[in-house]
XYZ file of C-alpha atoms in Angstrom:
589
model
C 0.000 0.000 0.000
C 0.976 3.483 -1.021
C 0.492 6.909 0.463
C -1.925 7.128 -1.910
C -3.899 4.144 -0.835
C -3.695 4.807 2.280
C -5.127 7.938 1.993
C -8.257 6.689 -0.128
C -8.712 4.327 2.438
C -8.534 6.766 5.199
C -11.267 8.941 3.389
C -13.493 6.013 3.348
C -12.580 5.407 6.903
C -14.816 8.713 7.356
C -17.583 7.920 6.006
C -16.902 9.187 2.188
C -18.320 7.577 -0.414
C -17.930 10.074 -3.413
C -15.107 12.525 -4.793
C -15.615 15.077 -7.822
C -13.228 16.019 -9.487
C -10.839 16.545 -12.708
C -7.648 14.293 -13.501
C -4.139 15.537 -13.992
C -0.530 14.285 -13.726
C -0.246 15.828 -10.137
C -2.539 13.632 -9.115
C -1.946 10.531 -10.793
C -0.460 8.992 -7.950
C -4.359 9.764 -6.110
C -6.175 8.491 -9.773
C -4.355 4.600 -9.423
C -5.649 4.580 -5.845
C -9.215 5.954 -6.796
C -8.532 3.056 -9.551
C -7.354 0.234 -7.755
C -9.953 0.673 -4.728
C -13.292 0.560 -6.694
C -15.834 1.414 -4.199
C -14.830 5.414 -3.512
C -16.513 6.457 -6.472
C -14.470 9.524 -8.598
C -17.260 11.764 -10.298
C -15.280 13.171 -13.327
C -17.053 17.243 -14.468
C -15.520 19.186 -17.248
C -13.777 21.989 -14.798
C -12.443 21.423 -11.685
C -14.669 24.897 -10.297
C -17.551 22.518 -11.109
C -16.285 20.089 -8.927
C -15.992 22.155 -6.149
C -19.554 23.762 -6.703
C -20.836 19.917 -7.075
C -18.915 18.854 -3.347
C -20.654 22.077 -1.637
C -24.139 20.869 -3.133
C -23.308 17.571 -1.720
C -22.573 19.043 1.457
C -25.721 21.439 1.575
C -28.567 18.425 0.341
C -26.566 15.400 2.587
C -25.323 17.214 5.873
C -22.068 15.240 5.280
C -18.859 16.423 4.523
C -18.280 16.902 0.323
C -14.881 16.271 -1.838
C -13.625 17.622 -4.331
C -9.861 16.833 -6.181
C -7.735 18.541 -9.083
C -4.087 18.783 -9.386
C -1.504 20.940 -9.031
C -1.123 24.447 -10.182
C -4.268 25.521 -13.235
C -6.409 22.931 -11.532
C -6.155 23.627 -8.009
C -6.847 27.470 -9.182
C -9.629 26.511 -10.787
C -11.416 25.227 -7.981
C -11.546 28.650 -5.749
C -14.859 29.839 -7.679
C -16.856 26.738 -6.560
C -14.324 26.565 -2.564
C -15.746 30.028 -2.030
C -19.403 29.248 -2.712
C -19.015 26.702 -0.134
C -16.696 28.806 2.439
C -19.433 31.558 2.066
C -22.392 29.263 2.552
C -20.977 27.638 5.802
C -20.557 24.148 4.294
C -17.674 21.039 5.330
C -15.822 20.844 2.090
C -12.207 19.462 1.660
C -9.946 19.919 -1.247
C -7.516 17.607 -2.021
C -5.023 19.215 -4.882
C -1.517 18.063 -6.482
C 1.775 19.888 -6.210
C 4.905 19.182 -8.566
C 7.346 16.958 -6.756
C 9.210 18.314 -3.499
C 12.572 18.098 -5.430
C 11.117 20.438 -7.747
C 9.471 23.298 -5.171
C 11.609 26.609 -4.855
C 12.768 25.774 -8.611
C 9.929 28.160 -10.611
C 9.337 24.675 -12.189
C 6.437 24.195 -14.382
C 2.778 24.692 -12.911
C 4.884 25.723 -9.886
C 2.202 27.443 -7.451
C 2.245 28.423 -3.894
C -0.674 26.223 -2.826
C -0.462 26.896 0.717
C -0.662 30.838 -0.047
C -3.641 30.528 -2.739
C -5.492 28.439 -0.442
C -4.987 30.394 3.145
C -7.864 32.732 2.409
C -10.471 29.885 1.302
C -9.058 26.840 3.708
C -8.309 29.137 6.074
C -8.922 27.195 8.778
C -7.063 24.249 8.072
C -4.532 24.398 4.725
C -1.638 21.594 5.017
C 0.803 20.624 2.420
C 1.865 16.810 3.253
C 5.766 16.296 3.402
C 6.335 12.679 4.563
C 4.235 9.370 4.513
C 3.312 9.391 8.195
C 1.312 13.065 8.227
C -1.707 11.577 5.530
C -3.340 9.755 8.773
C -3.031 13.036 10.953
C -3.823 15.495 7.894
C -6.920 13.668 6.426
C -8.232 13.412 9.972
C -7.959 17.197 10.891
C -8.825 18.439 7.709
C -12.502 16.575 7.880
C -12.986 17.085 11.251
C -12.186 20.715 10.787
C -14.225 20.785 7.878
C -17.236 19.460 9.979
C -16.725 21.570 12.939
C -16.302 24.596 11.595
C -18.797 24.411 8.633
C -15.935 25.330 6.575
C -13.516 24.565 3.553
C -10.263 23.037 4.268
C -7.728 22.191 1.971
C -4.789 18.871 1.631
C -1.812 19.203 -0.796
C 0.231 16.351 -1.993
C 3.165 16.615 -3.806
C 3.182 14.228 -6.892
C 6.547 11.768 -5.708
C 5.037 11.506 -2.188
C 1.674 10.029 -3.503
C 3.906 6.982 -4.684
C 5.575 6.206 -1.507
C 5.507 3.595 0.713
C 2.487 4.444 3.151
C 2.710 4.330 7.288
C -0.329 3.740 8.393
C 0.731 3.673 12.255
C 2.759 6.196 12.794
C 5.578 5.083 15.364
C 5.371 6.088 19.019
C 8.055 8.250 18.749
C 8.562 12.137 19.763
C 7.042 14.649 16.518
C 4.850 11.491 15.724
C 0.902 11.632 16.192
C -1.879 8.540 15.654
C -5.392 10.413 15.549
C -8.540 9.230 15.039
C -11.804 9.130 12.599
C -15.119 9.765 13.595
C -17.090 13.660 14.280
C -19.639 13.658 17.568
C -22.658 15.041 17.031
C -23.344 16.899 20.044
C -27.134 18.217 21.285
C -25.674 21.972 21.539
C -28.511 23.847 23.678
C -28.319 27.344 25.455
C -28.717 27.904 29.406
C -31.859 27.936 30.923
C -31.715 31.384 31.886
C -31.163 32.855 28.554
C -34.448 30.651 27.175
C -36.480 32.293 30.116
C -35.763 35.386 28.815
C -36.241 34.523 25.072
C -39.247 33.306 25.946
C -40.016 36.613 27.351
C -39.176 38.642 24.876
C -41.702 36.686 22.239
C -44.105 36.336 24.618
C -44.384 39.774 25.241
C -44.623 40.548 21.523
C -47.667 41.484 20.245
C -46.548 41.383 16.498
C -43.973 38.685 16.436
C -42.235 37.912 12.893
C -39.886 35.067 12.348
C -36.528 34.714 9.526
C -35.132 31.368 9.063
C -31.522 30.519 7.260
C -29.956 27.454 5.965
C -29.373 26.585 9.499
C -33.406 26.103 10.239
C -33.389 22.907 7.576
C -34.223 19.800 9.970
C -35.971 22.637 11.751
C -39.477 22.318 10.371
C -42.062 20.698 12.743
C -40.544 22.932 16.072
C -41.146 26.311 13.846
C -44.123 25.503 12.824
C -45.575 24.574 16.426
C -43.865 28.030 17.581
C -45.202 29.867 14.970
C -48.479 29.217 15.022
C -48.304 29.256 19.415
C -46.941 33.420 18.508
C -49.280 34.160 15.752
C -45.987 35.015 13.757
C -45.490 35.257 10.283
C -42.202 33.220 8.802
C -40.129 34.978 6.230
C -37.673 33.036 4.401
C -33.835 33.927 3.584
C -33.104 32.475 -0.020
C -31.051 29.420 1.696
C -33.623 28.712 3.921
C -36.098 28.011 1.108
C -36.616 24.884 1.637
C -36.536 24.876 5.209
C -40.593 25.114 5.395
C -42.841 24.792 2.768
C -44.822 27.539 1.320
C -48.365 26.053 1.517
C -48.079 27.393 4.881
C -50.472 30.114 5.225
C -48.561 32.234 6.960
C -44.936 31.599 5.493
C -44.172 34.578 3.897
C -41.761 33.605 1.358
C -38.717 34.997 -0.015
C -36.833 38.314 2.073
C -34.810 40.455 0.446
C -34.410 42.118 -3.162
C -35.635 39.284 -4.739
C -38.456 38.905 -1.837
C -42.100 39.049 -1.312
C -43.924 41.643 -0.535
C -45.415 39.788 2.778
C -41.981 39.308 4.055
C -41.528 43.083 3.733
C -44.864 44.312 5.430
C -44.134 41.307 8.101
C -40.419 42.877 8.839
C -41.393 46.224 8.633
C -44.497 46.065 11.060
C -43.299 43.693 13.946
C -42.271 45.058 17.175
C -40.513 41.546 17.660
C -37.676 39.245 15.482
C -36.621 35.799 15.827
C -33.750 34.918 13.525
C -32.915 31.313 13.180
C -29.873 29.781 11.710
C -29.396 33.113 9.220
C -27.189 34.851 8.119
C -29.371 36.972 5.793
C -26.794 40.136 4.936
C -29.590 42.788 3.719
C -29.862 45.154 6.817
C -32.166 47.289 5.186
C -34.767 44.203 4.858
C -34.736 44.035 8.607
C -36.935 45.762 11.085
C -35.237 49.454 11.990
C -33.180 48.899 14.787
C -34.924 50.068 17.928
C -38.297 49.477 16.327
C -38.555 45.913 17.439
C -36.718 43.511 20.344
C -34.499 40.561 18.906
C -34.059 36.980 19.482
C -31.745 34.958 17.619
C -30.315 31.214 17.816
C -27.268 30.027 15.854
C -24.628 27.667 16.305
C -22.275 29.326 15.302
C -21.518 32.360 18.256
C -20.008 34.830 15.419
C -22.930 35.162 13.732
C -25.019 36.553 17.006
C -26.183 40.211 16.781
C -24.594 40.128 13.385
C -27.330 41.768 11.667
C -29.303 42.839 13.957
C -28.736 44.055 17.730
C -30.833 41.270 19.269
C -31.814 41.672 23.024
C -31.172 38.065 23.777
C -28.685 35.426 21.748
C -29.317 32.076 22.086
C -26.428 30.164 20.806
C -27.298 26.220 19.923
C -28.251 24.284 17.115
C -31.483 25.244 15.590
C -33.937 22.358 15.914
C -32.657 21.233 19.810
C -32.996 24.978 20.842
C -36.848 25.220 19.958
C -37.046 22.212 21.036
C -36.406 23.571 24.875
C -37.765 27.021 24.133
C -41.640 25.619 22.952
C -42.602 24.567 26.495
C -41.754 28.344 27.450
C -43.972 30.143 24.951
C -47.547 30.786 25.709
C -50.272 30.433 22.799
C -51.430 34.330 21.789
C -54.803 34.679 22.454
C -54.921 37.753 20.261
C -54.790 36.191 16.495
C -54.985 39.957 14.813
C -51.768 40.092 13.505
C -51.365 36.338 12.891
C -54.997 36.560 10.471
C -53.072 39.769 8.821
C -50.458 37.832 7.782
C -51.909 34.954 6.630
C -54.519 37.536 4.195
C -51.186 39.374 3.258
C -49.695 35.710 2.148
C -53.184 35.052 0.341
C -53.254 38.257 -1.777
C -49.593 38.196 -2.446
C -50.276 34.150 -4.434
C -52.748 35.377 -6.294
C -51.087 38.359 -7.391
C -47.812 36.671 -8.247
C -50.033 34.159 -9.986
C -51.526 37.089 -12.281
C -48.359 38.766 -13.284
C -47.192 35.728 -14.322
C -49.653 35.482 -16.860
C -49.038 38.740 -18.102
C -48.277 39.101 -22.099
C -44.754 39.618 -22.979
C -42.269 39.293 -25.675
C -42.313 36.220 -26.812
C -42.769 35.008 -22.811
C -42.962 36.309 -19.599
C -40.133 34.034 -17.232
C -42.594 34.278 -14.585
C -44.888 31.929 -15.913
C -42.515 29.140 -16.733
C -41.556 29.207 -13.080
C -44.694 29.655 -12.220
C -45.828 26.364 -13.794
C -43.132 24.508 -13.112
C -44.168 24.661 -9.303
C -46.998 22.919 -9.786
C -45.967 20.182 -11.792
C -43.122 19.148 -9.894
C -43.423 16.010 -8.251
C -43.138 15.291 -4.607
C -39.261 15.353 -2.874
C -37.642 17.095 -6.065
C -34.623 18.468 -5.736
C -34.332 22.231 -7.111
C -31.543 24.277 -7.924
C -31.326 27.583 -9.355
C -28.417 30.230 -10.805
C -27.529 33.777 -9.569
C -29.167 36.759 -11.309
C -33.205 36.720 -12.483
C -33.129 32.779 -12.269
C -32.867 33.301 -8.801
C -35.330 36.256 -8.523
C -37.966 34.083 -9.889
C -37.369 31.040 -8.018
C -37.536 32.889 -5.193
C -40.822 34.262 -5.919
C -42.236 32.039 -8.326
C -41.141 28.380 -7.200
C -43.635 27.096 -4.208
C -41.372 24.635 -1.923
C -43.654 21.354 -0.644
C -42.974 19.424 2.235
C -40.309 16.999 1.345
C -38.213 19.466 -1.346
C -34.745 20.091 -1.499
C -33.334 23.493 -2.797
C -30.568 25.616 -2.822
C -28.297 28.380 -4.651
C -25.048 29.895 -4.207
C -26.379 32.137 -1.382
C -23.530 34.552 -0.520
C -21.272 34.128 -2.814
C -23.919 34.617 -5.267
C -21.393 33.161 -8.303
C -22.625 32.372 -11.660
C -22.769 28.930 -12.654
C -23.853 26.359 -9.531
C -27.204 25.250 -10.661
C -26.342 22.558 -13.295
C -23.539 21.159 -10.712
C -25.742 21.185 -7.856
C -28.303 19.382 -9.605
C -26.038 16.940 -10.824
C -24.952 16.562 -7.198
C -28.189 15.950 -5.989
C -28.471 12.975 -8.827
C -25.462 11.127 -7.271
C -27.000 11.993 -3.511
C -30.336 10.755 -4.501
C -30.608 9.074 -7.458
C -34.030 8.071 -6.689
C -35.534 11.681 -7.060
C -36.022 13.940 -9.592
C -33.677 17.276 -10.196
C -34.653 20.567 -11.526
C -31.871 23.293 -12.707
C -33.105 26.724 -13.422
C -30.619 28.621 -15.008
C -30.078 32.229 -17.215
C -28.344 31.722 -20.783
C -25.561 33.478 -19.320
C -24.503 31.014 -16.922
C -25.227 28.166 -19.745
C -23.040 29.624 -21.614
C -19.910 30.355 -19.049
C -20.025 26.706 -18.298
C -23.609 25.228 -17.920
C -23.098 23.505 -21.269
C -20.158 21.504 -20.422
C -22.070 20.470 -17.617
C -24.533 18.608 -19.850
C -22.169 16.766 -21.052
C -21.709 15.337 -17.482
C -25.059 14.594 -17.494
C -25.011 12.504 -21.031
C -22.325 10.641 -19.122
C -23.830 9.933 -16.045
C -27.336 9.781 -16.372
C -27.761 6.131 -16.778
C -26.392 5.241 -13.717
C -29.401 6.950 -11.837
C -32.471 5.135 -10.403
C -34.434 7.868 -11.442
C -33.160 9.106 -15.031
C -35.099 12.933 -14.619
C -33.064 15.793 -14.781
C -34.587 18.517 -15.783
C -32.314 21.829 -17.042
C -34.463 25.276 -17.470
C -32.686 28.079 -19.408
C -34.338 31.153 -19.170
C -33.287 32.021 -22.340
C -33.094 36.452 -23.040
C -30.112 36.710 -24.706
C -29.317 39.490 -21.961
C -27.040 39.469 -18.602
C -30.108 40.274 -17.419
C -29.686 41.147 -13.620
C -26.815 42.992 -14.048
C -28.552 45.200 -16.879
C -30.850 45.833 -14.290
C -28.846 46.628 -11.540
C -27.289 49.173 -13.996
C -30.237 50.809 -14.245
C -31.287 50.692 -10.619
C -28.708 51.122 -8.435
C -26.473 53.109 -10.864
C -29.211 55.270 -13.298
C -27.317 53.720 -16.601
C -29.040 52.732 -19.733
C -28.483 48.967 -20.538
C -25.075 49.221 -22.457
C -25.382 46.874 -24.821
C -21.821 45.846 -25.855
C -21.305 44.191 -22.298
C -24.982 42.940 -21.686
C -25.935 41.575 -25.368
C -24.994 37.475 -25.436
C -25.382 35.278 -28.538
C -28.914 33.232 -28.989
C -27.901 29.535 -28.534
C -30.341 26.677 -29.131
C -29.623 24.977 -25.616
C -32.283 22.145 -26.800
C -30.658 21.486 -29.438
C -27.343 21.175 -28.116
C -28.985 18.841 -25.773
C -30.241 16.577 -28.346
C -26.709 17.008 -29.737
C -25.087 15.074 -27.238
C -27.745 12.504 -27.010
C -30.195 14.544 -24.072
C -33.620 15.595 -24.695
C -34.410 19.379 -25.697
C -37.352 21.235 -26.590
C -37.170 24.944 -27.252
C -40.324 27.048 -26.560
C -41.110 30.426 -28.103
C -44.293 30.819 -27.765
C -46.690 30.885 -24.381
C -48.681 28.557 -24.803
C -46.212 25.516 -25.571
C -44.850 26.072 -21.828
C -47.585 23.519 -20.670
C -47.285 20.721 -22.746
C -43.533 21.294 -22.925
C -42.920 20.894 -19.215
C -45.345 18.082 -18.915
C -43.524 15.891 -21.579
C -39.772 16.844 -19.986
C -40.990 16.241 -16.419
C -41.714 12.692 -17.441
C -39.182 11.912 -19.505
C -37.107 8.930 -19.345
C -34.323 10.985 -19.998
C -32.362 14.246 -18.689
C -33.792 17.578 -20.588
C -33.407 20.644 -21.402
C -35.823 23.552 -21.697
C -35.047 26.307 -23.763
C -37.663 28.980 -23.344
C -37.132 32.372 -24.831
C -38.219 35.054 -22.269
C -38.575 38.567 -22.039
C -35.619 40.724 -21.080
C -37.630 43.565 -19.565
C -40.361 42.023 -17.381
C -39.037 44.014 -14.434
C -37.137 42.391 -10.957
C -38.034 45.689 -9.439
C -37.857 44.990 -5.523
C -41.065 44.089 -2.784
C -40.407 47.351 -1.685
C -37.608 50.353 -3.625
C -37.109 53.775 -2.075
C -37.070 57.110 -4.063
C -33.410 56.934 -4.665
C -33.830 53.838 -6.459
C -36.732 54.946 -8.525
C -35.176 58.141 -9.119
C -31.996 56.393 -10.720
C -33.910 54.026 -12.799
C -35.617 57.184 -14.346
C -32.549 58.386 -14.928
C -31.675 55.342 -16.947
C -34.041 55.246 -18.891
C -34.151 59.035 -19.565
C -30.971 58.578 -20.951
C -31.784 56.687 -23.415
C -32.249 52.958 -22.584
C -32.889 51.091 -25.701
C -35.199 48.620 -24.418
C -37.423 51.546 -22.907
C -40.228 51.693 -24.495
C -40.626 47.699 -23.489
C -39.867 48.308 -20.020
C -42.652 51.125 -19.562
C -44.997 48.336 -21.217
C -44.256 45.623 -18.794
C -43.982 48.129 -15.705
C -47.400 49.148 -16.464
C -48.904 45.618 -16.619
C -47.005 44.696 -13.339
C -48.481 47.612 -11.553
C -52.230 47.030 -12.579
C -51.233 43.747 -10.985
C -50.483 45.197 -7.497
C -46.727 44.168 -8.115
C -45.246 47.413 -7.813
């Protein structure tokens, strides 16, 4: 057995069952170990970024640590893109990369990179280039458990001669020598009793109580939903929490934010009381005014307390055993006032998102494909969705049932994660259905190399569905509109304009399934026939550039710069004024 081996063996010592990544001769050492073992499976993408976006979905839809591998120098760079998304979004990744041969380091050899400097920012936590045989047990070991502990990325480099020597898997009981062990504890982490008394003050006492729940409120469900319906509180919904309660809820708000609802705005902007749970939700300005209402917040994770808010008590413990001691301390509210405002507020807001979606536009209003997607999907799907307007209507549009999965790049907020994370969710469970929605931009950076993945893969899953959306405008769209909204430019062409693809039929290229829609009233029958495919597909739907992503709620200055933008000349106005006017006979603005 070589280091190599050894280490493959000591990563399935943990518990791992799956690596992504992309080959190269710094790692071939780490390939003929993948190769001779058999069971650790190697998931191959076309870019090592992809690889890393693909661990981090594994990470976010399992709860287990994810892996990703590349080699040394162009390979190990390009995995910082997808190391980020994870480092950002709090999830146990490791990175296992190459490094030219220790002979060589110090030489300015070829693909000669300082690994341990590159990686200090992203793996900050735990970054450790291996030297001799006897560190891979101690190394592999800290750098999961880290990983884990932290919620964080950390990061292994091997040099490409040590990967084909002679393993040690005890280390000697010597002086400088360490044996450590696998296995992460998984702790019930609960605050004092004293600061739940005074929680439970705080919300009792609250007349108009509104609840935000994160990423870290998935597992969460059943103990919100008994606490919010003993407060009479309304539950808003950061875009990684999306999934963390379904939206059939009547009094889950939805979406907070720019690209939220406008319940979740009226619920944060009338409470006199907030209870944050597991988020991390950056947008101050979404938040009640400070002073205006009295704060609660639980987390895990103590640096994220008061964070965005100057709560009045911090409760620091994991999400679901926290409410779990703070329910027998809450009192139902008699007084149901602001709990039966909430719930009409929720009401209204479906059916008016249901009307502007139906709203003409040129050829097709986005909206409405997201619209009907949500009610076709089947139970337990898996969704995933890109940055820019494929996230603004998936978090408005796309109506989470018990049982679904979803998630985006939520801080990072990179192009490019949806395809990976779908394909992610394939390996994780093959036996459910995936849905990518994506913008023709990010299909374009590298969305279509990620269908080749899929042609390669696909077979090998219980369930075959897969189901890509491109939300196809030819446009950067969101960043054409944050031009015009938070700077008062005109849409300048020459850096927003992108070619018009056929994505469907670059799907039936490589042996997929693609239908392109241009007209309204193929959505239906198109989705129906992808949905239940027996194959992984690709919808290509040509939308509308200008149906606006104007905000829940925009100030003058905002509206003042957009009129500025288009004053100036924007050469899709006179199609913006059209749509703005149908979207504000619909109540949407």
């Amino acid at each position: 057995m070589n280091v190599s081996d050894f280490l493959i063996d000591r990563l399935q010592a943990w518990g791992i069952n799956r690596i992504f990544g992309y080959p190269g001769d710094g790692i071939n050492g780490l390939l003929g170990a993948l190769n001779r073992n058999g069971d650790l499976a190697f998931i191959q993408t076309r870019h090592e970024e992809m690889s890393a976006f693909m661990a981090c979905a594994h990470a976010k839809f399992t709860r287990t640590v994810g892996v990703c591998l590349a080699t040394s120098g162009p390979g190990a760079i390009h995995l910082l893109n997808g190391l980020y998304d994870a480092k950002l979004d709090h999830q146990p990744v490791v990175a296992i990369v190459g490094q030219q041969r220790r002979t060589a380091l110090g030489g300015n050899y070829q693909q000669e990179v300082d690994l341990m400097s590159l990686f200090k920012d992203v793996a900050g936590d735990y970054v450790q280039m291996l030297t001799h045989p006897a560190q891979v047990r101690l190394v592999i070991d800290r750098a999961i458990r880290i990983a884990v502990a932290k919620r964080t990325v950390t990061a292994v480099i091997i040099p490409s001669d040590l990967q084909e020597e002679p393993a040690i898997k005890e280390p000697p009981r010597e002086h400088g020598y360490m044996a450590t062990g696998t296995g992460f504890p998984h702790a019930r982490l609960v605050p004092q009793q004293a600061d739940l008394m005074k929680a439970a003050g705080i919300l009792n006492a609250g007349k108009r109580v509104a609840i935000l729940v994160g990423a870290g409120a998935m597992g969460a469900a059943t103990e919100i939903e008994a606490l919010a319906e003993k407060l009479g509180a309304g539950v808003a919904k950061a875009l990684l929490g999306k999934s963390a309660l379904p939206d059939d809820l009547p009094y889950v708000t939805g979406s907070i934010g720019m690209l939220g609802t406008k319940p979740s705005w009226e619920l944060m902007d009338n409470c006199d009381t907030l209870l944050m749970i597991g988020s991390g939700f950056p947008y101050a300005e979404y938040l009640p005014e400070p002073g205006k209402a009295r704060g609660v917040q639980i987390d895990v994770d103590g640096s994220m307390l008061s964070l965005r808010y100057p709560m009045d008590v911090n409760l620091l413990g994991d999400s679901q055993d926290t409410l779990q001691e703070l329910l027998p301390l809450i009192a139902y509210k008699e007084d149901r006032s602001w709990f039966e405002q909430v719930t009409a507020n929720v009401a209204a807001w479906w059916e008016t998102v249901e009307k502007r979606s139906e709203q003409e536009a040129d050829p097709i209003n986005p909206q409405q494909v997201i619209q009907r997607l949500s009610s076709k999907l089947p139970d337990y799907a898996v969704i995933t969705a890109d940055s820019g307007t494929a996230a603004f209507w998936y978090a408005r549009n796309l109506r989470i049932r018990k049982g679904m999965l979803a998630s985006l790049s939520g801080n990072l907020a990179t192009m490019c994660p949806a395809i990976p994370y779908a394909i992610a969710a394939k390996f994780a469970f093959p036996d459910r259905m995936a849905v990518a929605i994506s913008g023709d931009g990010a299909m374009q950076m590298l969305g279509m190399n990620e269908l080749i993945t899929i042609a390669k893969y696909w077979q090998s899953w219980q369930d075959p569905r897969l189901l890509v959306i491109v939300l196809n405008n030819r446009d950067l769209n969101m960043v054409t509109w944050e031009q015009r909204m938070l700077s008062g430019e005109p849409k300048f062409e020459a850096s927003q304009d992108i070619p018009d693809v056929n994505y469907a039929a670059f799907a039936n290229l490589i042996g997929l399934k693609g239908i392109r829609v241009e007209q309204p009233e193929h959505i239906d029958a198109a989705l129906d026939e992808l949905i239940n495919a027996s194959i992984p597909t690709v919808l290509d739907v040509v939308v509308d550039p200008n149906v606006p992503i104007i905000p829940s709620h925009i100030d003058f200055k905002t509206w003042r710069r957009f009129t500025q933008a288009l004053m100036k000349g924007d050469p899709e106005q006179s199609g913006i004024i059209r749509q703005i006017i149908k979207e504000a006979m619909q109540g949407g603005i």
